[in-house]
Amino acid sequence: MAQISRDDVAHLAKLARVEMTPDELDHMATELDQILGAVKRVQEVATSDIAPTSHPLEMTNIFRADLVKPSLTNEEALSGAPAKAEERFKVPQILGEE
Amino acid sequence: MTNIHSSAAEMAAALSKNETTSVELTKLHLDQISKVDGKVHAFLHVDTEGALAQAAEVDAKRASGEQISPLAGVPLALKDVLTQKGIPTTAGSKILEGWRPPYDSTVVSKLKAAGVVILGKTNMDEFAMGSSTENSAYGTTQNPWDLSRIPGGSGGGSAAALASFQAPLAIGSDTGGSIRQPAALTGTVGVKPTYGGVSRYGVIAYSSSLDQIGPCARTVLDTALLHEVIAGHDERDSTSINAPVPQVVAAAKKLDVKGMKIGVIKELNGAGFQAGVIERFNESLDLLVANGAEIVEVSCPNFEYALAAYYLIAPSEASSNLARFDSMRYGLRVGDDGKRGAEEVMSITREAGFGKEVKRRIILGTYALSSGYYDAFYGSAQKVRTLVKQDFDAAFQMADVLVSPVTPTTAFKIGEKSDDPVAMYLSDIATIPVNMAGIGGMSLPCGLAAEDGLPVGFQIMSPVMQDDRMYRVGATLEAALVSKWGKPILANVPDLGGK
C-alpha cells in the first residue's frame, strides 16, 4: 500500500506554504512514497527502551547578559528587503484574508 | 618558485620570505579562474576587486613589519553557504538570487582577520541538499578529472576549485558528507571538524544538529592550517564548544602513527563498494601497518540504519529552517500584485524559488514531523541516532581512530543518478554516521581506482574534540602514499589548458 497519496502531498504542500502544479504533485507523491519505503527501516530497531538523541552534544541552554551591543542599522537591515516603506519592511496584506 | 600548483604552506613561506606578494599570488589564481572555470564552473561569483584589495592590504601590512598570521595573503574559495558582507550569497538557490548579506559570518570574519584572501563564492547543491551539485539552481560543476562527471556535493564547487588549481584553500559545510564526499571524488582533502568546533554563525542553515563548517585543501597540513584559522568558540553560536581548539597543525607535522590502533569498520568495507575503491583502501591500511600502526576490526551494526535516519532528521530540520524564506525580509518575492495576501505570496514565491530536491525534502520533513507520524518517523530516527552514537562509543574503546572508504564508488556521470533520489542518497552511506554522532571526519586521497582511473577517498574518524588524531594519521598516510607514487595525486589531473 502506498505510504503517501497525492492528496497527502497536496495537504503537506499547503502546510509548508509551497504551491505545486498538478504535475509536480503526481511526481512528488511517487518519489516520496519510494523514499518513505526506504527510510521507514528506522522502525525496525527503534524500540521503546532506547532514548532519542536530538543533538550530538549534551548541552544546556547558554545565557548571556542582556546588554545593548552594536547591531545593523535600519538601512542595513532593510538592504535586502523585496519592498520597504517608511524605514520598515513592506509586506502584502496580512489582515483581511479569509 | 611558487605557482598555482604549490601548497598553501609553500605559498605562505614564499610570502614570508618576500619571494612573492599576495597581489601576485591572487592575480595568478584569478588568471587560472578565467582560464579554466568556463569548463569547471566551480565559482558562482568571483570578487576580483575585493580579493585584490584584500591582498594589497596584506602586502602593505607585511611591508610595514606588522605581525600577521601564517596564512596571510594566501587565496581561498568560499562555499556560497556562508555570508560575506556585500558579496552575493545564494546557497545555490534562486530564492536568494541577488541577495547581498549585510554582515559577515564568523568564519569569514576570522578569515579576514587572518588576512586570507577570499577569491569568490563556490557552487553547491541548493541549500547543501545533494551529492553532485546537480541540484544547484545555477548549473552543475564539472569534475576536473573528467568533465562529464560530477565533482560530488554539496560542496562540489570548493573541491573542484582546489583540484583545478583555482585556489589552494577552500571552505565547505558538511551535513552528511558535503565536504568529505566531494574531496574523495576530486582527489583533495576535506575535514568535517567535531560538531561545535567551528562557528555556524552566518551559515545558511540546512539541518542545524548536523551542519558543520570545515576546511578543504590539497594537503593535510594545509587543511590543518586552515582549520586552526576558522575553529574556536563563538558566543554567537549557542552550540559552539567552549574549549581549546585541538592542536591539529602540530598533529599534521608529527608523521608518526607507531602504536596507534586503527579500527576498520566491518560494515563499511565490502558489499556495495566498487572493487577499485576497496583495493586502494586496503593498500592504505597496509601502509599504515608498515608505519607501525595496528589494525583492529570493529563492528558498528546500527550504521545500516543511519542513512534512513538521516533522511528523516535532515529533511525535518530543513523544513523548519527553510521556513525563514518567506519573501518578507530578503530574497525573492513573486506574485505580490497588491491584491494577494501574505501567505499566498509566500507560497507562490517558494514555488518559484525552490528547486525540486529542496521541495522534496521540505515536504518529507513536514510529513515526518506531522502529528500521527512524528513518533513513527522522526522519533524513531532519533533513536537510531542514539544507536549510531553507541556504536561509535564502543568502537572508540577499541581503536584511536576509525577508518573506511569515503564513498562506495568513484565520481559518477552527470545525470546518472539525478532521477533516482534513493540511489543518490546512497553516495553518503559512509559519511553520514559521523554527522549523526557529531565526531570528526577526514577524507584523504588514497589513489586512483584501477577500473576508471578516478580518485578514491580514505576516511579517518576521530572522537569528539580529538580532531588532532585524524590529522596525525592522515598526514602520515599522505606522506607514505606520496612517497610511493613519487608525486602528489593531483599531478595526474588532466591539464584543462585554456592557455
Coordinates of C-alpha atoms in Angstrom, one line a residue:
Chain A
M1 CA 0.0 0.0 0.0
A2 CA 1.2 3.5 -0.8
Q3 CA 2.5 5.3 2.3
I4 CA 1.5 8.7 0.9
S5 CA -1.1 9.7 -1.5
R6 CA -1.4 12.7 -3.9
D7 CA -3.9 14.3 -1.6
D8 CA -1.5 13.9 1.3
V9 CA 1.2 15.7 -0.7
A10 CA -1.2 18.5 -1.6
H11 CA -2.1 18.9 2.1
L12 CA 1.6 18.9 3.2
A13 CA 2.5 21.4 0.4
K14 CA -0.2 23.7 1.8
L15 CA 1.1 23.3 5.3
A16 CA 4.7 24.1 4.1
R17 CA 3.5 27.1 2.0
V18 CA 4.8 25.7 -1.3
E19 CA 2.5 25.9 -4.3
M20 CA 2.6 22.9 -6.5
T21 CA 1.5 22.2 -10.0
P22 CA -0.7 19.1 -10.7
D23 CA 2.3 17.6 -12.5
E24 CA 4.6 18.2 -9.5
L25 CA 2.1 16.7 -7.2
D26 CA 2.0 13.5 -9.3
H27 CA 5.8 13.2 -9.3
M28 CA 6.3 14.1 -5.7
A29 CA 3.7 11.5 -4.5
T30 CA 5.6 8.7 -6.3
E31 CA 9.0 9.8 -5.2
L32 CA 8.1 10.4 -1.6
D33 CA 6.4 7.0 -1.5
Q34 CA 9.7 5.4 -2.6
I35 CA 11.7 7.4 -0.1
L36 CA 9.4 6.7 2.8
G37 CA 9.6 3.0 1.9
A38 CA 13.3 3.2 2.3
V39 CA 13.5 5.3 5.4
K40 CA 10.8 3.5 7.5
R41 CA 13.5 0.9 8.2
V42 CA 14.4 3.0 11.2
Q43 CA 11.3 1.5 12.9
E44 CA 13.0 -2.0 12.8
V45 CA 15.4 -1.1 15.6
A46 CA 13.8 1.9 17.3
T47 CA 12.4 0.1 20.3
S48 CA 10.7 1.8 23.3
D49 CA 13.7 1.2 25.6
I50 CA 16.0 3.5 23.5
A51 CA 16.2 7.2 24.4
P52 CA 16.1 9.5 21.5
T53 CA 19.1 11.8 20.6
S54 CA 18.2 15.2 19.3
H55 CA 21.7 16.6 19.3
P56 CA 25.2 15.2 19.1
L57 CA 26.5 17.0 22.1
E58 CA 25.0 17.2 25.6
M59 CA 24.4 20.9 26.1
T60 CA 22.3 23.0 28.3
N61 CA 21.0 26.5 27.5
I62 CA 23.6 29.2 27.4
F63 CA 22.7 32.6 28.6
R64 CA 24.4 36.0 28.2
A65 CA 24.0 39.3 29.8
D66 CA 21.2 41.4 28.3
L67 CA 23.3 44.3 27.1
V68 CA 22.9 46.6 24.2
K69 CA 25.6 45.9 21.6
P70 CA 26.3 47.4 18.2
S71 CA 24.0 46.0 15.6
L72 CA 22.8 46.5 12.0
T73 CA 21.5 49.9 11.2
N74 CA 17.9 50.2 9.9
E75 CA 19.3 50.8 6.4
E76 CA 21.5 47.7 6.5
A77 CA 18.7 45.5 7.9
L78 CA 16.4 46.6 5.1
S79 CA 19.0 46.3 2.4
G80 CA 17.7 43.0 1.1
A81 CA 14.0 43.7 1.5
P82 CA 11.8 42.9 -1.5
A83 CA 9.8 46.0 -0.6
K84 CA 10.1 48.7 2.0
A85 CA 8.3 51.9 3.1
E86 CA 8.9 54.4 5.9
E87 CA 12.0 52.5 7.1
R88 CA 10.1 49.3 7.5
F89 CA 9.6 46.1 5.6
K90 CA 6.6 46.4 3.4
V91 CA 4.6 43.1 3.1
P92 CA 1.4 42.0 1.4
Q93 CA -1.7 42.3 3.4
I94 CA -1.9 40.1 6.4
L95 CA -5.3 41.0 7.9
G96 CA -8.4 40.7 5.8
E97 CA -7.5 37.3 4.5
E98 CA -10.1 34.5 5.0
Chain B
M1 CA 59.3 29.1 -7.2
T2 CA 55.7 29.2 -6.0
N3 CA 52.9 28.8 -8.6
I4 CA 49.3 27.7 -8.5
H5 CA 50.3 24.1 -8.0
S6 CA 52.1 24.9 -4.8
S7 CA 50.6 24.1 -1.4
A8 CA 49.2 26.8 0.8
A9 CA 52.1 26.2 3.2
E10 CA 54.6 26.8 0.4
M11 CA 52.8 29.9 -0.7
A12 CA 52.8 31.2 2.9
A13 CA 56.5 30.5 3.2
A14 CA 57.3 32.3 -0.1
L15 CA 55.2 35.3 1.1
S16 CA 57.1 35.5 4.4
K17 CA 60.4 35.4 2.6
N18 CA 59.2 38.2 0.3
E19 CA 59.7 35.9 -2.8
T20 CA 56.3 36.8 -3.9
T21 CA 53.4 39.1 -2.9
S22 CA 49.8 38.4 -2.1
V23 CA 48.7 40.6 -5.0
E24 CA 50.9 38.5 -7.4
L25 CA 49.6 35.2 -5.9
T26 CA 46.0 36.4 -6.1
K27 CA 46.4 37.5 -9.7
L28 CA 47.8 34.1 -10.6
H29 CA 44.7 32.5 -9.2
L30 CA 42.3 35.0 -10.8
D31 CA 44.1 34.2 -14.1
Q32 CA 43.6 30.5 -13.6
I33 CA 39.9 31.1 -12.8
S34 CA 39.4 33.0 -16.1
K35 CA 41.3 30.2 -18.0
V36 CA 39.6 27.1 -16.6
D37 CA 36.4 28.0 -14.8
G38 CA 34.4 28.2 -18.0
K39 CA 34.9 24.4 -18.2
V40 CA 34.7 23.6 -14.5
H41 CA 32.1 26.1 -13.2
A42 CA 33.4 26.0 -9.6
F43 CA 32.5 29.6 -8.9
L44 CA 29.2 31.4 -8.7
H45 CA 30.8 34.7 -8.1
V46 CA 34.4 35.9 -8.4
D47 CA 35.2 39.0 -6.4
T48 CA 38.2 40.2 -8.4
E49 CA 38.3 43.7 -7.0
G50 CA 37.7 42.7 -3.3
A51 CA 40.3 40.0 -3.5
L52 CA 43.0 42.3 -4.9
A53 CA 42.2 45.0 -2.4
Q54 CA 42.5 42.4 0.4
A55 CA 45.8 41.1 -1.0
A56 CA 47.2 44.7 -1.3
E57 CA 46.2 45.3 2.4
V58 CA 48.1 42.2 3.5
D59 CA 51.1 43.1 1.4
A60 CA 51.2 46.6 3.0
K61 CA 50.9 45.1 6.5
R62 CA 53.8 42.8 5.8
A63 CA 55.9 45.6 4.3
S64 CA 55.3 47.7 7.4
G65 CA 56.6 44.8 9.6
E66 CA 53.2 44.3 11.2
Q67 CA 52.7 40.8 12.8
I68 CA 50.5 38.8 10.5
S69 CA 49.1 35.3 10.7
P70 CA 50.6 32.2 9.0
L71 CA 48.2 32.0 6.1
A72 CA 48.0 35.8 5.5
G73 CA 48.0 36.6 1.8
V74 CA 47.0 33.1 0.6
P75 CA 43.9 32.9 -1.6
L76 CA 40.7 30.9 -0.7
A77 CA 37.4 29.8 -2.3
L78 CA 34.4 30.2 -0.1
K79 CA 31.3 27.9 -0.3
D80 CA 28.3 30.0 -1.1
V81 CA 26.5 28.9 2.0
L82 CA 28.4 31.4 4.2
T83 CA 27.6 35.1 4.3
Q84 CA 30.2 37.6 3.3
K85 CA 29.2 41.2 3.7
G86 CA 28.2 42.9 0.4
I87 CA 29.0 39.8 -1.7
P88 CA 26.2 37.9 -3.4
T89 CA 25.3 34.8 -1.3
T90 CA 22.8 32.3 -2.7
A91 CA 23.3 28.9 -1.2
G92 CA 22.8 27.7 -4.8
S93 CA 19.1 28.8 -4.7
K94 CA 17.1 31.1 -6.9
I95 CA 15.2 32.3 -3.8
L96 CA 18.4 34.2 -2.7
E97 CA 19.4 35.4 -6.2
G98 CA 20.9 38.9 -5.9
W99 CA 20.9 39.0 -2.1
R100 CA 23.9 40.7 -0.6
P101 CA 24.2 40.0 3.1
P102 CA 24.6 42.9 5.4
Y103 CA 27.0 41.0 7.7
D104 CA 30.0 38.6 7.7
S105 CA 29.7 35.0 9.1
T106 CA 32.1 34.3 11.9
V107 CA 34.2 32.1 9.7
V108 CA 34.5 35.0 7.2
S109 CA 35.4 37.4 10.0
K110 CA 38.1 35.0 11.1
L111 CA 39.5 34.6 7.5
K112 CA 39.6 38.3 7.0
A113 CA 41.3 38.9 10.3
A114 CA 43.9 36.3 9.4
G115 CA 44.5 38.0 6.0
V116 CA 43.3 35.0 4.0
V117 CA 42.2 36.4 0.6
I118 CA 38.7 35.5 -0.5
L119 CA 38.6 35.0 -4.2
G120 CA 34.8 34.3 -4.5
K121 CA 31.9 32.0 -3.8
T122 CA 31.7 28.4 -4.9
N123 CA 28.9 26.4 -6.4
M124 CA 26.9 23.9 -4.3
D125 CA 23.7 21.9 -4.4
E126 CA 20.8 24.2 -3.4
F127 CA 20.9 24.7 0.4
A128 CA 23.5 21.9 0.5
M129 CA 21.0 19.3 -0.3
G130 CA 22.6 16.9 -2.7
S131 CA 25.7 14.8 -3.5
S132 CA 26.6 16.1 -7.0
T133 CA 26.0 19.9 -7.4
E134 CA 23.3 18.9 -9.9
N135 CA 20.8 20.5 -7.6
S136 CA 22.3 23.9 -7.9
A137 CA 20.0 26.4 -9.4
Y138 CA 23.0 27.8 -11.3
G139 CA 24.2 24.7 -13.2
T140 CA 26.3 21.7 -12.3
T141 CA 30.0 21.9 -11.5
Q142 CA 32.2 19.6 -13.6
N143 CA 34.8 17.3 -12.1
P144 CA 38.3 18.4 -13.2
W145 CA 39.3 14.7 -13.5
D146 CA 36.7 14.1 -16.2
L147 CA 34.4 17.0 -17.2
S148 CA 31.5 14.6 -17.9
R149 CA 31.4 13.6 -14.2
I150 CA 30.1 15.2 -11.1
P151 CA 32.5 16.6 -8.5
G152 CA 30.5 15.4 -5.6
G153 CA 28.2 17.5 -3.4
S154 CA 27.1 19.5 -1.9
G155 CA 30.5 21.2 -1.8
G156 CA 31.5 20.3 -5.4
G157 CA 32.4 23.8 -6.3
S158 CA 35.0 24.1 -3.5
A159 CA 36.5 20.7 -4.2
A160 CA 36.6 21.3 -8.0
A161 CA 38.3 24.7 -7.4
L162 CA 41.1 23.0 -5.5
A163 CA 41.5 20.2 -8.0
S164 CA 41.8 22.6 -10.9
F165 CA 44.3 24.9 -9.1
Q166 CA 41.9 27.8 -8.9
A167 CA 42.5 28.1 -5.2
P168 CA 44.8 26.3 -2.7
L169 CA 42.3 26.6 0.1
A170 CA 38.5 26.4 0.4
I171 CA 35.7 26.3 2.9
G172 CA 33.0 23.7 2.9
S173 CA 30.0 22.7 5.0
D174 CA 29.3 19.1 5.9
T175 CA 25.8 17.9 7.0
G176 CA 26.0 14.3 5.7
G177 CA 29.3 14.3 3.8
S178 CA 29.2 17.5 1.8
I179 CA 32.9 18.2 2.5
R180 CA 34.3 14.7 2.5
Q181 CA 32.4 13.1 -0.5
P182 CA 33.5 15.9 -2.9
A183 CA 37.0 15.7 -1.5
A184 CA 37.1 12.0 -2.2
L185 CA 35.8 12.3 -5.8
T186 CA 38.2 15.1 -6.7
G187 CA 41.4 13.8 -5.1
T188 CA 41.5 16.6 -2.5
V189 CA 41.5 16.8 1.3
G190 CA 38.4 17.8 3.3
V191 CA 37.7 17.8 7.0
K192 CA 34.4 17.8 8.9
P193 CA 35.5 19.0 12.4
T194 CA 33.8 17.9 15.6
Y195 CA 30.3 19.4 15.7
G196 CA 30.6 22.7 17.5
G197 CA 34.3 23.1 16.7
V198 CA 33.7 25.8 14.1
S199 CA 31.0 28.5 14.4
R200 CA 27.9 28.2 12.4
Y201 CA 27.0 31.9 12.8
G202 CA 26.3 33.3 9.3
V203 CA 25.9 29.9 7.7
I204 CA 22.7 29.4 5.9
A205 CA 21.2 26.5 7.9
Y206 CA 20.1 23.2 6.4
S207 CA 20.0 20.7 9.3
S208 CA 21.2 22.5 12.4
S209 CA 22.0 19.5 14.6
L210 CA 24.2 18.0 11.8
D211 CA 25.7 21.1 9.9
Q212 CA 29.4 21.7 10.4
I213 CA 31.8 24.0 8.6
G214 CA 35.2 22.8 7.8
P215 CA 38.5 23.3 5.9
C216 CA 39.4 21.9 2.4
A217 CA 42.7 21.9 0.7
R218 CA 45.1 19.8 -1.3
T219 CA 47.3 18.6 1.6
V220 CA 46.7 17.5 5.2
L221 CA 49.0 20.2 6.5
D222 CA 47.2 23.0 4.5
T223 CA 43.8 21.7 5.8
A224 CA 45.2 21.8 9.4
L225 CA 46.5 25.4 9.0
L226 CA 43.1 26.5 7.7
H227 CA 41.3 24.5 10.5
E228 CA 43.2 26.5 13.2
V229 CA 42.2 29.8 11.5
I230 CA 38.5 29.1 11.5
A231 CA 37.9 27.0 14.6
G232 CA 37.2 28.2 18.1
H233 CA 34.4 29.2 20.5
D234 CA 31.9 31.8 19.3
E235 CA 29.3 33.3 21.6
R236 CA 27.1 33.9 18.6
D237 CA 26.6 30.1 18.1
S238 CA 24.9 28.5 21.0
T239 CA 26.2 25.1 20.0
S240 CA 29.8 26.2 19.8
I241 CA 32.1 24.3 22.1
N242 CA 33.9 26.4 24.7
A243 CA 37.2 24.6 24.8
P244 CA 40.6 25.0 23.3
V245 CA 40.9 24.1 19.6
P246 CA 42.6 20.7 19.1
Q247 CA 46.3 21.1 18.1
V248 CA 45.8 19.9 14.5
V249 CA 48.8 21.7 12.9
A250 CA 51.2 20.0 15.4
A251 CA 49.4 16.7 14.7
A252 CA 49.8 17.1 10.9
K253 CA 53.5 17.6 11.4
K254 CA 54.0 14.5 13.6
L255 CA 54.2 11.9 10.8
D256 CA 54.2 9.1 13.2
V257 CA 51.5 6.5 14.0
K258 CA 53.6 3.9 15.9
G259 CA 51.4 2.1 18.3
M260 CA 48.2 3.7 17.2
K261 CA 45.2 1.5 16.9
I262 CA 43.3 1.9 13.6
G263 CA 39.7 0.5 13.7
V264 CA 38.4 -0.8 10.3
I265 CA 34.6 -0.6 10.3
K266 CA 33.4 -4.0 9.1
E267 CA 30.1 -2.7 7.8
L268 CA 31.7 -0.1 5.6
N269 CA 34.2 -2.3 3.8
G270 CA 32.7 -4.7 1.3
A271 CA 29.3 -5.2 -0.1
G272 CA 28.1 -2.3 -2.2
F273 CA 31.6 -0.8 -2.6
Q274 CA 33.4 -0.6 -6.0
A275 CA 36.3 -3.1 -6.2
G276 CA 38.8 -0.4 -7.1
V277 CA 37.7 1.6 -4.1
I278 CA 38.3 -1.3 -1.7
E279 CA 41.6 -2.1 -3.4
R280 CA 43.0 1.4 -2.7
F281 CA 41.6 1.4 0.8
N282 CA 43.3 -1.9 1.7
E283 CA 46.5 -0.7 0.2
S284 CA 46.4 2.3 2.6
L285 CA 45.8 0.0 5.5
D286 CA 49.0 -1.9 4.6
L287 CA 50.9 1.4 4.5
L288 CA 49.7 2.3 8.0
V289 CA 50.8 -1.1 9.3
A290 CA 54.2 -0.6 7.6
N291 CA 54.4 2.7 9.6
G292 CA 53.8 0.9 12.9
A293 CA 50.0 1.2 13.3
E294 CA 47.9 -1.7 14.5
I295 CA 44.8 -2.6 12.6
V296 CA 41.8 -3.9 14.5
E297 CA 38.4 -4.8 13.1
V298 CA 35.4 -3.1 14.7
S299 CA 31.7 -3.6 14.2
C300 CA 29.0 -0.9 14.0
P301 CA 25.9 -2.9 13.4
N302 CA 23.5 0.0 13.5
F303 CA 25.2 2.0 10.7
E304 CA 23.0 0.3 8.2
Y305 CA 20.1 2.3 9.7
A306 CA 22.0 5.6 9.7
L307 CA 21.1 6.6 6.1
A308 CA 17.4 6.1 6.7
A309 CA 17.5 8.1 10.0
Y310 CA 19.5 10.9 8.3
Y311 CA 16.8 11.2 5.5
L312 CA 14.2 11.8 8.2
I313 CA 16.2 14.0 10.6
A314 CA 17.8 16.3 8.0
P315 CA 14.6 17.0 6.0
S316 CA 12.7 17.5 9.3
E317 CA 15.1 20.2 10.4
A318 CA 15.3 21.6 6.9
S319 CA 11.5 22.0 6.7
S320 CA 11.7 24.1 9.8
N321 CA 14.9 26.1 8.9
L322 CA 13.7 26.9 5.4
A323 CA 10.6 28.5 6.7
R324 CA 12.6 31.7 7.0
F325 CA 12.5 32.1 3.2
D326 CA 9.1 33.7 3.3
S327 CA 9.6 36.6 0.8
M328 CA 9.1 39.2 3.5
R329 CA 12.5 40.5 4.6
Y330 CA 15.0 39.4 2.0
G331 CA 15.3 37.3 -1.1
L332 CA 12.8 36.7 -3.9
R333 CA 9.2 37.8 -3.8
V334 CA 6.8 36.7 -6.5
G335 CA 3.1 37.4 -7.1
D336 CA 2.7 40.5 -5.0
D337 CA 0.1 42.2 -7.1
G338 CA -1.4 44.3 -4.3
K339 CA -4.4 42.0 -4.0
R340 CA -2.9 38.7 -2.9
G341 CA -2.4 38.2 0.9
A342 CA 1.0 37.5 2.5
E343 CA 0.5 33.7 2.7
E344 CA -0.4 33.4 -0.9
V345 CA 2.6 35.4 -2.0
M346 CA 4.7 33.3 0.3
S347 CA 3.5 30.0 -1.4
I348 CA 3.9 31.4 -4.9
T349 CA 7.4 32.7 -4.1
R350 CA 8.5 29.4 -2.5
E351 CA 7.2 27.5 -5.6
A352 CA 9.2 29.8 -7.9
G353 CA 12.3 30.0 -5.7
F354 CA 12.9 26.4 -4.5
G355 CA 14.2 23.6 -6.7
K356 CA 12.9 20.1 -6.9
E357 CA 15.1 18.4 -4.3
V358 CA 14.5 21.2 -1.8
K359 CA 10.7 20.9 -2.2
R360 CA 11.0 17.2 -1.8
R361 CA 12.9 17.5 1.4
I362 CA 10.6 20.2 2.8
I363 CA 7.5 18.0 2.1
L364 CA 9.2 14.9 3.5
G365 CA 10.2 16.8 6.7
T366 CA 6.8 18.3 7.1
Y367 CA 5.4 14.8 6.8
A368 CA 7.9 13.3 9.3
L369 CA 7.1 16.0 11.9
S370 CA 3.3 16.0 11.5
S371 CA 1.2 14.6 14.3
G372 CA 0.4 11.0 13.8
Y373 CA 3.7 10.3 12.1
Y374 CA 6.1 12.1 14.4
D375 CA 6.8 9.1 16.7
A376 CA 7.0 6.5 13.9
F377 CA 9.4 8.6 11.7
Y378 CA 11.2 11.5 13.4
G379 CA 11.1 9.8 16.8
S380 CA 12.4 6.5 15.5
A381 CA 15.1 8.3 13.6
Q382 CA 16.3 10.0 16.8
K383 CA 16.5 6.6 18.5
V384 CA 18.7 5.3 15.6
R385 CA 20.9 8.3 16.2
T386 CA 21.4 7.1 19.8
L387 CA 22.3 3.6 18.5
V388 CA 24.8 5.0 16.0
K389 CA 26.4 7.0 18.8
Q390 CA 26.6 3.9 20.9
D391 CA 28.3 2.0 18.1
F392 CA 30.9 4.7 17.8
D393 CA 31.5 4.8 21.5
A394 CA 32.1 1.1 21.6
A395 CA 34.4 1.2 18.6
F396 CA 36.5 4.0 20.0
Q397 CA 37.0 1.8 23.1
M398 CA 39.0 -0.5 20.8
A399 CA 40.7 2.0 18.5
D400 CA 42.2 5.5 18.5
V401 CA 40.7 6.3 15.1
L402 CA 38.2 4.6 12.8
V403 CA 38.6 4.2 9.0
S404 CA 36.6 3.4 6.0
P405 CA 36.3 4.3 2.3
V406 CA 34.6 7.8 2.0
T407 CA 32.3 6.7 -0.8
P408 CA 31.0 3.4 -2.3
T409 CA 32.1 4.5 -5.8
T410 CA 34.3 7.0 -7.7
A411 CA 32.7 10.0 -9.4
F412 CA 29.6 9.1 -11.4
K413 CA 28.5 10.7 -14.7
I414 CA 26.4 13.9 -14.7
G415 CA 22.8 12.9 -15.0
E416 CA 23.4 9.2 -14.0
K417 CA 21.5 9.4 -10.7
S418 CA 19.6 12.7 -10.9
D419 CA 16.3 11.0 -11.4
D420 CA 16.7 8.4 -8.7
P421 CA 16.8 10.2 -5.3
V422 CA 17.3 6.9 -3.3
A423 CA 20.3 5.9 -5.4
M424 CA 21.8 9.4 -5.0
Y425 CA 21.3 9.2 -1.2
L426 CA 23.4 6.0 -1.1
S427 CA 26.5 8.2 -2.0
D428 CA 26.6 9.3 1.6
I429 CA 26.3 5.9 3.3
A430 CA 29.8 6.0 4.8
T431 CA 29.9 9.7 5.7
I432 CA 26.5 10.2 7.4
P433 CA 27.2 8.2 10.7
V434 CA 29.9 10.8 11.5
N435 CA 27.4 13.7 11.4
M436 CA 24.9 11.7 13.4
A437 CA 27.4 11.4 16.3
G438 CA 29.0 14.8 15.9
I439 CA 32.5 13.4 15.7
G440 CA 35.3 14.5 13.3
G441 CA 35.9 13.0 9.9
M442 CA 38.6 13.5 7.2
S443 CA 38.7 12.5 3.5
L444 CA 42.2 12.0 2.1
P445 CA 43.0 10.9 -1.5
C446 CA 44.4 7.3 -1.4
G447 CA 44.9 6.7 -5.1
L448 CA 43.1 6.1 -8.4
A449 CA 40.7 3.2 -8.9
A450 CA 42.1 0.6 -11.4
E451 CA 38.9 0.4 -13.4
D452 CA 38.3 4.1 -14.2
G453 CA 41.5 6.0 -13.1
L454 CA 39.4 8.2 -10.8
P455 CA 40.3 9.3 -7.3
V456 CA 39.4 7.3 -4.2
G457 CA 39.0 8.8 -0.7
F458 CA 40.2 7.3 2.6
Q459 CA 38.1 8.3 5.6
I460 CA 39.5 8.8 9.1
M461 CA 37.2 9.4 12.0
S462 CA 38.2 10.7 15.5
P463 CA 36.3 11.1 18.7
V464 CA 34.6 14.4 19.8
M465 CA 37.3 17.2 20.1
Q466 CA 40.1 14.7 19.3
D467 CA 40.4 16.1 15.8
D468 CA 44.2 16.1 16.1
R469 CA 44.1 12.2 15.8
M470 CA 42.7 12.2 12.3
Y471 CA 45.3 14.8 11.2
R472 CA 48.1 12.7 12.7
V473 CA 47.0 9.6 10.9
G474 CA 46.1 11.5 7.7
A475 CA 49.4 13.2 7.4
T476 CA 51.4 10.0 8.0
L477 CA 49.4 8.1 5.4
E478 CA 49.6 11.0 2.9
A479 CA 53.4 11.1 3.3
A480 CA 53.6 7.3 2.7
L481 CA 51.3 7.5 -0.3
V482 CA 53.1 10.4 -2.0
S483 CA 56.5 8.8 -1.4
K484 CA 55.1 5.6 -3.0
W485 CA 53.7 7.5 -6.0
G486 CA 56.7 9.8 -6.4
K487 CA 54.3 12.8 -6.9
P488 CA 51.1 14.1 -5.5
I489 CA 47.8 12.6 -6.8
L490 CA 46.8 15.9 -8.4
A491 CA 49.8 15.7 -10.7
N492 CA 47.6 13.2 -12.6
V493 CA 44.7 15.6 -13.1
P494 CA 44.2 16.5 -16.8
D495 CA 45.5 19.9 -17.9
L496 CA 42.4 22.0 -18.5
G497 CA 44.6 24.2 -20.7
G498 CA 42.9 27.3 -22.0
K499 CA 46.4 28.8 -22.4

